[in-house]
Amino acid sequence: MIFLHIPGETRKAMDLMNRRILRLAIPNIISNITIPLLGMVDTAIAGRLGDGAAAIGAIGIGTTIFNMIYWTCGFLRMGTSGITAQAYGARNLRECTDILVRSMSVAIVLALNTKEVYTSLLVGIASGALLYANGNLELALNTLFFNEDGGMVAKLSDSSNVGILVFLVMLGILVALMNKAGGSAAFGRWASTHIHSRAGAQFSTLLLGVMIFVDDYFNCLTVGSVMRPVTDRQKVSRAKLAYLIDSTAAPICIIAPVSSWAAAVTSSVPAGSGINGFTMFLRTIPYNYYAVMTVVMSLFLIFTGAEFGPMKLNEDNAQNGDLFTTADRPYGDDVDDGNDTNGHVIDLIAPVLVLIAACIFGMVYTGGFFEGVDFITAFADCNASAGLVLGSSIALLFTFVFYRVRSVMTFQDFAACIPEGFKAMVSPMLILSLAWTLSGMTGLLGAKYYVANLLGSSAAALQYLLPFIIFLVAVFLAFATGTSWGTFSILIPIVCQAFPDGEMLVVSIAACLSGAVCGDHCSPISDTTIMASAGAHCSHVNHVSTQLPYAITAASCSAARHMAATRGSDSPSM
């Protein structure tokens, strides 16, 4: 027998490694030993029940089903923990960051294929948590719920997110009140005497969306509640209504100087860059090709009647009486039949006007307008979430007093609308909560750092292609994370560093904004997309799948225009 001499330091290192391996192996050994013990206990308990054979059979079937589900998802743990550990041990950060897209891909593919958005988002969140925890189930559960940067509890503890949920509830109650008072039905009857075509109903929806340019959340839900009776009467599908709402939300806000989006862009410009954020925002408007192309495409679809992709099926069905097409109807068959003749148009117009004015007041109030700050600065520094809550609260109080004075509603009717409004918003609130959590999971996996490093490293080498590259990167990042604001808050400082001044800086920032809106418009986990579904009372997955071909068409034209802008950025032309 040959004995190898092992140096003392090497032996100590091997002993340390063996102990570490043993510490990892022992819990797995014990857990596997307990499996037959648990089976014996289950059998013993089942044997003491009345019908022992049936009980044992039920436990056997249940165990088989559970094991099948558990081990079907086990590939997420076993298939990633090893390669992630190897990449991390080799300090291959690129390989580690490549994992970030997997949880997002699982969620999106499942959502579009299964049409089950809740389950798909949950699977995507769980996949992201498992990837982040390298297969450690305990760490994955703690990450999913309690991680301070991306967990579900942390997301629902964020004051801005909770403010949006409260705003949704307030708006749901307000819509229920307007429906109960007959205001929505009365507006539908009035519109039927002035709007006599499907094109007219769609153009009115687009026009109202353009007029409500202050905030995308407010735009989505207000336009939907006002125009839904009108489009229903003209047999416009709910999917088309959702598309028109979505097309006048973020795309309009990103080119409106007085909006919460202008404030967000202004605040994203680095403080020490010497660049005036608001002036820069105004200069980017002519180069924001995706926003302009989306509006132009909406007008083309409205007045030509041309439809393609899944939207064509929805529109054909709507003209035959089916406004929904899909069996998934989270808001029920809420089609206005025009039978309610008690209300008047003022019962809808007055609350909506007060809501618009109160929300603008709430935004500038939170920005310090009444403390001596000028109007533009107040918008730039406003807390949109708090402002919307404040505005919707004022509008709700006004609506109650207004309806009581007009004697169109009793106090009991008002009280009954509160739970009805809350129930109407459960679906978008649940989707928003899951979408925020999935966005947090992709953040924990390093999406923004990966994209920032990728873009930063290519800035010098591909200087004249940078606007086109920024557009594509912004589309990907906004699509993956579901947030436009987060996207341009990451990319704008990088662009400012690559181009300190000049027209190329303006073109590049415009490409960033354009791509962020495009990705947000396409993403199924975008809060604006979810709000548009809620405003139109449309199935969320149906809205995403019908809107995607139109958004991709506009994005392709925009990408080509950004490519052309790299050859000459002195004078924009449309």
XYZ file of C-alpha atoms in Angstrom:
574
model
C 0.000 0.000 0.000
C 1.340 3.424 -0.953
C 0.824 6.294 1.474
C 0.883 9.751 0.009
C 2.415 12.492 2.076
C 0.002 15.408 2.350
C 1.423 18.655 3.733
C -0.136 19.913 6.941
C -1.653 23.039 5.446
C -3.221 21.063 2.616
C -4.602 18.500 5.066
C -6.125 21.269 7.175
C -7.725 22.793 4.077
C -9.124 19.383 3.062
C -10.468 18.764 6.567
C -12.142 22.180 6.524
C -13.701 21.461 3.128
C -14.894 18.030 4.296
C -16.538 19.548 7.348
C -18.285 22.158 5.208
C -19.536 19.476 2.819
C -20.697 17.359 5.766
C -22.626 20.285 7.244
C -24.473 20.657 3.958
C -25.031 16.917 3.513
C -26.351 16.028 6.978
C -29.604 18.044 6.721
C -30.301 16.498 3.304
C -29.641 13.003 4.666
C -31.943 13.571 7.638
C -34.679 15.053 5.470
C -34.606 12.020 3.184
C -34.603 9.631 6.174
C -37.788 11.238 7.472
C -39.709 10.515 4.273
C -40.488 6.833 5.065
C -41.100 7.762 8.726
C -43.726 10.304 7.667
C -45.270 7.695 5.389
C -45.533 5.250 8.264
C -47.180 7.872 10.492
C -49.667 8.823 7.761
C -50.556 5.167 7.207
C -50.989 4.555 10.937
C -53.297 7.565 11.316
C -55.281 6.707 8.203
C -55.658 3.117 9.405
C -57.560 4.332 12.469
C -60.135 6.177 10.392
C -63.507 4.677 9.598
C -62.766 3.411 6.105
C -59.066 2.622 6.328
C -58.602 1.516 2.708
C -60.244 4.657 1.269
C -58.263 6.941 3.611
C -54.950 5.281 2.733
C -55.811 5.514 -0.955
C -56.693 9.215 -0.609
C -53.379 9.917 1.142
C -51.515 7.995 -1.560
C -53.186 9.944 -4.373
C -52.666 13.269 -2.606
C -49.014 12.491 -1.950
C -48.486 11.525 -5.580
C -50.045 14.755 -6.834
C -48.035 16.863 -4.391
C -44.777 15.117 -5.282
C -45.464 15.522 -8.995
C -46.016 19.276 -8.605
C -43.054 19.701 -6.258
C -40.558 17.808 -8.379
C -41.869 19.322 -11.620
C -40.777 22.675 -10.188
C -37.651 21.116 -8.702
C -35.692 21.829 -11.872
C -35.675 25.477 -10.838
C -33.622 24.542 -7.798
C -31.477 21.754 -9.164
C -30.984 23.302 -12.595
C -29.739 26.650 -11.347
C -28.066 26.210 -7.984
C -25.063 24.314 -9.373
C -24.332 26.573 -12.339
C -24.937 29.698 -10.265
C -22.526 28.486 -7.586
C -19.894 27.712 -10.217
C -20.281 31.114 -11.865
C -20.144 32.907 -8.538
C -17.115 30.912 -7.405
C -15.325 31.737 -10.660
C -16.274 35.412 -10.197
C -18.043 35.298 -13.569
C -20.451 38.154 -12.911
C -21.720 38.168 -16.489
C -22.920 34.594 -16.136
C -24.580 35.454 -12.840
C -26.422 38.427 -14.296
C -27.590 36.390 -17.286
C -29.843 34.512 -14.860
C -31.911 37.623 -14.241
C -34.054 37.176 -17.372
C -35.188 33.665 -16.530
C -37.824 34.452 -13.926
C -39.209 37.224 -16.098
C -39.314 34.911 -19.123
C -41.151 32.236 -17.127
C -43.807 34.755 -16.067
C -44.344 36.296 -19.502
C -44.404 32.997 -21.429
C -46.812 31.435 -18.952
C -49.058 34.499 -18.985
C -49.343 34.630 -22.769
C -49.747 30.866 -23.168
C -51.981 29.978 -20.233
C -53.955 33.258 -20.072
C -53.695 32.996 -16.258
C -51.989 36.193 -15.175
C -52.169 35.596 -11.400
C -50.645 32.115 -11.523
C -48.058 33.208 -14.078
C -46.910 36.153 -11.986
C -46.717 33.985 -8.888
C -44.610 31.393 -10.726
C -42.344 34.160 -12.049
C -41.919 35.607 -8.551
C -41.187 32.184 -7.059
C -38.685 31.460 -9.852
C -36.903 34.731 -9.211
C -36.766 34.087 -5.466
C -35.346 30.583 -6.026
C -32.744 31.903 -8.459
C -31.736 34.628 -6.018
C -31.499 32.091 -3.174
C -29.576 29.550 -5.318
C -32.210 26.912 -4.556
C -32.311 27.444 -0.781
C -36.039 27.119 -0.051
C -35.923 28.906 3.295
C -33.982 31.855 1.869
C -36.274 31.902 -1.166
C -39.393 32.231 1.008
C -37.792 34.955 3.108
C -36.703 36.754 -0.068
C -40.137 36.462 -1.652
C -41.961 37.997 1.311
C -39.529 39.899 3.522
C -36.544 41.070 1.476
C -36.244 44.815 2.091
C -35.453 45.620 -1.535
C -37.801 43.342 -3.459
C -40.036 41.264 -1.185
C -43.821 41.384 -1.379
C -44.255 42.779 2.144
C -41.655 45.478 1.446
C -43.386 46.450 -1.805
C -46.749 46.668 -0.061
C -45.166 48.687 2.751
C -43.909 51.330 0.339
C -45.960 54.491 0.809
C -46.062 55.266 -2.931
C -47.367 51.799 -3.786
C -49.949 51.871 -1.009
C -50.991 55.318 -2.199
C -51.701 53.936 -5.669
C -53.801 51.127 -4.150
C -55.762 53.662 -2.067
C -56.264 55.784 -5.189
C -57.596 52.727 -7.000
C -60.086 52.064 -4.206
C -61.190 55.716 -4.138
C -61.645 55.742 -7.898
C -63.524 52.437 -7.813
C -65.943 53.877 -5.238
C -66.318 57.034 -7.335
C -67.143 55.019 -10.456
C -69.650 52.928 -8.492
C -71.295 56.134 -7.249
C -71.541 57.583 -10.762
C -73.053 54.348 -12.051
C -75.498 54.160 -9.135
C -76.599 57.757 -9.689
C -77.092 57.064 -13.390
C -74.452 59.558 -14.539
C -72.564 57.090 -16.726
C -75.768 55.874 -18.390
C -76.927 59.460 -18.930
C -73.621 60.366 -20.563
C -73.971 57.324 -22.784
C -77.451 58.439 -23.857
C -76.186 61.968 -24.513
C -73.222 60.680 -26.477
C -75.474 58.420 -28.551
C -77.202 61.532 -29.912
C -73.873 63.190 -30.801
C -71.572 60.237 -31.593
C -73.037 58.094 -34.356
C -70.134 55.884 -35.435
C -67.480 53.562 -34.088
C -64.780 55.907 -35.379
C -66.385 58.807 -33.527
C -66.488 56.855 -30.258
C -62.852 55.827 -30.607
C -61.715 59.335 -31.554
C -63.582 60.783 -28.560
C -61.762 58.298 -26.339
C -58.424 59.308 -27.845
C -59.238 63.011 -27.517
C -60.252 62.685 -23.865
C -57.055 60.750 -23.160
C -54.989 63.528 -24.727
C -56.820 66.136 -22.639
C -56.084 64.275 -19.383
C -52.313 64.482 -19.681
C -51.454 65.140 -16.039
C -50.830 61.546 -14.918
C -51.035 58.136 -16.572
C -52.776 56.366 -13.664
C -55.430 59.029 -13.483
C -55.756 59.028 -17.278
C -56.327 55.258 -17.546
C -59.087 54.943 -14.979
C -60.868 58.228 -15.722
C -61.005 57.788 -19.504
C -62.169 54.198 -19.072
C -65.009 55.025 -16.682
C -66.232 57.949 -18.819
C -65.971 56.425 -22.294
C -66.888 52.806 -21.596
C -70.675 53.372 -22.011
C -70.044 55.265 -25.263
C -67.805 52.628 -26.848
C -70.136 49.849 -25.659
C -73.043 51.435 -27.517
C -70.993 51.722 -30.703
C -69.808 48.096 -30.370
C -66.123 48.832 -29.846
C -64.389 45.877 -28.210
C -63.030 46.225 -24.687
C -59.594 45.232 -26.011
C -59.637 48.175 -28.466
C -60.812 50.520 -25.701
C -57.931 49.347 -23.490
C -55.478 49.929 -26.349
C -56.733 53.486 -26.918
C -56.549 54.212 -23.178
C -53.016 52.815 -22.946
C -51.952 54.731 -26.062
C -52.955 58.070 -24.536
C -51.535 57.400 -21.060
C -47.743 57.126 -20.959
C -47.178 58.199 -24.621
C -49.030 61.478 -23.983
C -47.619 62.093 -20.503
C -44.035 61.704 -21.779
C -44.496 64.616 -24.236
C -46.639 66.811 -21.951
C -44.603 69.536 -20.200
C -47.041 69.720 -17.272
C -47.286 66.125 -16.045
C -45.937 63.810 -13.401
C -43.750 62.206 -16.086
C -42.093 65.510 -16.933
C -41.353 65.861 -13.234
C -39.810 62.372 -13.108
C -37.588 63.025 -16.136
C -36.491 66.378 -14.747
C -35.514 64.824 -11.434
C -33.543 62.034 -13.181
C -30.955 64.444 -14.622
C -27.843 64.354 -12.348
C -27.649 67.355 -10.041
C -23.998 68.095 -10.758
C -24.216 67.778 -14.540
C -24.967 71.452 -15.169
C -27.983 70.464 -17.288
C -31.402 72.057 -16.739
C -33.699 69.038 -16.476
C -36.926 70.729 -17.551
C -35.320 72.489 -20.508
C -33.794 69.190 -21.562
C -37.221 67.529 -21.345
C -38.743 70.169 -23.642
C -35.951 69.670 -26.171
C -36.519 65.888 -26.276
C -40.190 66.142 -27.292
C -39.589 66.371 -31.097
C -37.292 63.323 -30.918
C -39.650 61.161 -28.853
C -40.595 59.072 -31.856
C -42.422 56.214 -30.133
C -44.883 58.523 -28.374
C -45.643 60.371 -31.609
C -45.849 57.152 -33.650
C -48.281 55.616 -31.148
C -50.681 58.560 -31.463
C -50.347 58.616 -35.258
C -50.964 54.872 -35.450
C -54.039 55.165 -33.205
C -55.489 57.836 -35.502
C -54.734 55.681 -38.547
C -56.488 52.658 -37.027
C -59.499 54.740 -35.974
C -60.219 56.430 -39.298
C -59.254 53.612 -41.667
C -60.837 50.794 -39.661
C -57.779 48.650 -40.401
C -57.141 45.977 -37.781
C -54.695 43.085 -37.671
C -53.542 40.402 -35.303
C -55.673 39.312 -32.329
C -57.335 42.747 -32.231
C -59.117 42.012 -35.517
C -60.854 39.003 -33.960
C -61.917 41.094 -30.968
C -63.287 43.874 -33.174
C -65.148 41.427 -35.434
C -66.723 39.777 -32.394
C -67.659 43.164 -30.936
C -69.585 44.101 -34.070
C -71.479 40.832 -33.654
C -72.366 41.671 -30.047
C -69.487 40.121 -28.043
C -67.426 42.974 -26.598
C -65.092 40.702 -24.613
C -64.168 37.713 -26.868
C -62.412 35.933 -23.979
C -64.141 33.859 -21.314
C -62.047 35.639 -18.683
C -64.184 38.597 -17.594
C -62.881 39.851 -14.234
C -65.539 42.586 -14.107
C -68.455 40.476 -15.319
C -70.769 41.371 -18.183
C -70.899 45.048 -17.230
C -72.285 46.309 -20.542
C -74.424 49.439 -20.251
C -77.901 48.616 -21.518
C -79.233 52.175 -21.357
C -82.212 51.284 -19.124
C -81.264 53.651 -16.284
C -83.032 56.954 -16.983
C -82.784 58.583 -13.530
C -79.400 60.258 -13.860
C -78.241 63.326 -15.764
C -75.013 64.103 -17.588
C -74.024 66.549 -14.841
C -73.921 63.596 -12.423
C -70.896 62.318 -14.319
C -69.290 65.524 -15.611
C -69.181 67.345 -12.254
C -67.379 64.574 -10.287
C -64.900 64.013 -13.141
C -64.064 67.729 -13.436
C -63.641 68.014 -9.685
C -61.452 64.891 -9.741
C -59.189 66.405 -12.427
C -58.890 69.736 -10.627
C -58.420 68.115 -7.204
C -55.680 65.771 -8.457
C -53.776 68.665 -10.027
C -54.196 70.561 -6.757
C -52.992 67.535 -4.767
C -49.877 67.145 -6.919
C -48.763 70.775 -6.729
C -49.637 70.829 -3.029
C -47.269 67.951 -2.305
C -44.640 69.720 -4.432
C -44.717 72.816 -2.220
C -46.647 75.189 -4.524
C -48.438 76.800 -1.580
C -45.142 77.305 0.216
C -43.778 79.687 -2.415
C -42.456 77.202 -5.006
C -43.284 77.990 -8.643
C -45.769 75.786 -10.506
C -43.259 73.933 -12.697
C -40.938 73.190 -9.777
C -43.904 72.035 -7.705
C -44.782 69.526 -10.422
C -41.150 68.428 -10.647
C -40.985 67.791 -6.890
C -44.502 66.447 -6.384
C -45.424 63.124 -4.811
C -47.803 61.803 -7.484
C -49.104 58.971 -5.307
C -49.943 61.247 -2.361
C -51.374 63.885 -4.689
C -53.718 61.397 -6.359
C -54.925 60.121 -2.977
C -55.580 63.661 -1.815
C -57.363 64.584 -5.045
C -59.530 61.470 -5.135
C -60.506 61.994 -1.477
C -61.659 65.553 -2.238
C -63.575 64.354 -5.303
C -65.231 61.567 -3.298
C -66.353 63.985 -0.591
C -67.669 66.421 -3.219
C -69.573 63.662 -5.028
C -71.303 62.563 -1.817
C -72.417 66.117 -0.976
C -73.356 66.850 -4.607
C -75.541 63.748 -4.928
C -77.211 64.350 -1.562
C -78.052 67.937 -2.523
C -79.494 66.735 -5.828
C -81.379 63.941 -4.001
C -80.232 61.294 -6.479
C -78.782 59.010 -3.817
C -79.525 58.092 -0.217
C -76.883 57.596 2.452
C -77.593 53.852 2.329
C -76.904 53.853 -1.428
C -73.627 55.690 -0.823
C -72.592 53.177 1.845
C -73.455 50.272 -0.472
C -71.170 51.689 -3.196
C -68.104 51.559 -0.942
C -67.682 47.751 -0.928
C -68.835 47.587 -4.557
C -66.094 49.987 -5.627
C -63.518 48.080 -3.599
C -64.530 44.745 -5.123
C -64.320 46.206 -8.639
C -60.666 47.075 -8.041
C -59.546 43.812 -6.425
C -58.291 42.406 -9.739
C -56.007 45.333 -10.706
C -54.832 45.692 -7.097
C -53.820 42.031 -6.988
C -52.070 42.201 -10.363
C -50.278 45.398 -9.352
C -49.076 43.846 -6.092
C -47.719 40.791 -7.910
C -46.185 42.920 -10.668
C -44.379 45.117 -8.127
C -43.013 41.992 -6.445
C -41.838 40.490 -9.743
C -40.171 43.784 -10.598
C -38.442 43.622 -7.204
C -37.231 40.099 -7.935
C -35.679 41.150 -11.265
C -34.055 44.042 -9.411
C -32.537 41.695 -6.849
C -31.129 39.604 -9.680
C -29.223 42.670 -10.917
C -31.107 43.773 -14.039
C -30.329 47.468 -13.745
C -26.621 46.933 -12.995
C -26.238 44.525 -15.892
C -27.850 46.932 -18.353
C -25.960 49.934 -16.963
C -22.613 48.132 -17.342
C -23.528 46.925 -20.823
C -24.506 50.384 -21.985
C -21.620 52.124 -20.258
C -19.041 49.829 -21.841
C -20.442 50.336 -25.349
C -20.858 54.114 -25.181
C -17.368 55.017 -26.385
C -17.087 52.359 -29.086
C -20.559 52.880 -30.570
C -20.973 56.592 -30.022
C -22.911 57.368 -33.178
C -25.147 54.340 -32.825
C -25.863 55.134 -29.212
C -29.409 56.586 -29.643
C -30.503 53.421 -31.434
C -28.782 51.205 -28.833
C -30.238 53.213 -25.953
C -33.710 52.813 -27.436
C -33.347 49.013 -27.616
C -31.816 48.754 -24.136
C -34.556 50.958 -22.660
C -37.235 48.821 -24.328
C -35.742 45.655 -22.861
C -35.247 47.092 -19.388
C -38.728 48.652 -19.179
C -40.301 45.458 -20.515
C -38.419 43.329 -17.995
C -39.058 45.509 -14.959
C -42.435 46.984 -15.906
C -41.405 50.537 -15.054
C -40.600 53.464 -17.334
C -39.540 55.731 -14.500
C -37.046 53.213 -13.174
C -35.660 52.747 -16.680
C -34.903 56.357 -17.483
C -33.727 57.036 -13.933
C -31.005 54.415 -14.599
C -30.139 55.366 -18.176
C -30.333 59.186 -18.151
C -27.309 59.623 -15.823
C -25.306 57.236 -18.053
C -26.281 59.207 -21.167
C -25.370 62.499 -19.477
C -21.959 61.064 -18.674
C -21.408 59.823 -22.241
C -22.537 63.104 -23.849
C -22.052 66.072 -21.506
C -23.649 68.500 -23.992
C -24.660 68.998 -27.607
C -27.558 67.829 -29.747
C -26.505 64.182 -29.461
C -27.256 64.416 -25.740
C -30.819 65.517 -26.518
C -31.307 62.769 -29.112
C -29.922 60.106 -26.773
C -32.094 61.138 -23.816
C -35.113 61.206 -26.142
C -34.247 57.660 -27.261
C -34.096 56.630 -23.602
C -37.532 58.124 -22.893
C -38.988 56.699 -26.102
C -37.686 53.200 -25.380
C -38.836 53.332 -21.764
C -42.392 54.171 -22.812
C -42.303 51.478 -25.508
C -41.165 48.752 -23.100
C -43.704 49.908 -20.534
C -46.411 49.834 -23.219
C -45.569 46.237 -24.162
C -44.898 44.803 -20.702
C -47.606 42.670 -19.055
C -46.266 43.621 -15.611
C -46.362 47.370 -16.255
C -48.642 49.195 -13.827
C -49.881 51.466 -16.646
C -50.839 48.450 -18.757
C -52.642 46.970 -15.767
C -54.446 50.269 -15.145
C -55.557 50.420 -18.789
C -57.060 46.929 -18.452
C -58.819 48.031 -15.279
C -60.117 51.232 -16.862
C -61.556 49.370 -19.843
C -62.825 46.475 -17.669
C -60.935 44.159 -20.003
C -59.081 40.914 -19.358
C -55.485 41.922 -18.694
C -53.896 39.125 -20.706
C -56.251 39.826 -23.620
C -55.245 43.496 -23.526
C -51.539 42.634 -23.601
C -51.836 40.093 -26.418
C -54.005 42.354 -28.622
C -51.902 45.463 -28.031
C -48.509 43.841 -28.605
C -48.620 43.691 -32.465
C -49.559 47.381 -32.637
C -46.876 48.364 -30.134
C -44.223 46.343 -31.984
C -45.188 48.036 -35.263
C -44.811 51.494 -33.733
C -41.576 50.406 -32.028
C -40.097 49.194 -35.331
C -40.816 52.540 -37.002
C -39.384 54.368 -33.999
C -36.223 52.246 -33.981
C -35.692 52.984 -37.660
C -36.144 56.697 -37.005
C -33.664 56.613 -34.113
C -31.206 54.858 -36.390
C -31.667 57.626 -38.953
C -31.227 60.254 -36.241
C -27.662 59.027 -35.627
C -26.675 60.190 -39.131
C -27.881 63.719 -38.613
C -29.223 65.061 -35.342
C -29.149 68.757 -36.128
C -32.751 69.117 -37.191
C -35.478 66.634 -36.345
C -37.964 65.811 -39.017
C -41.003 63.625 -38.880
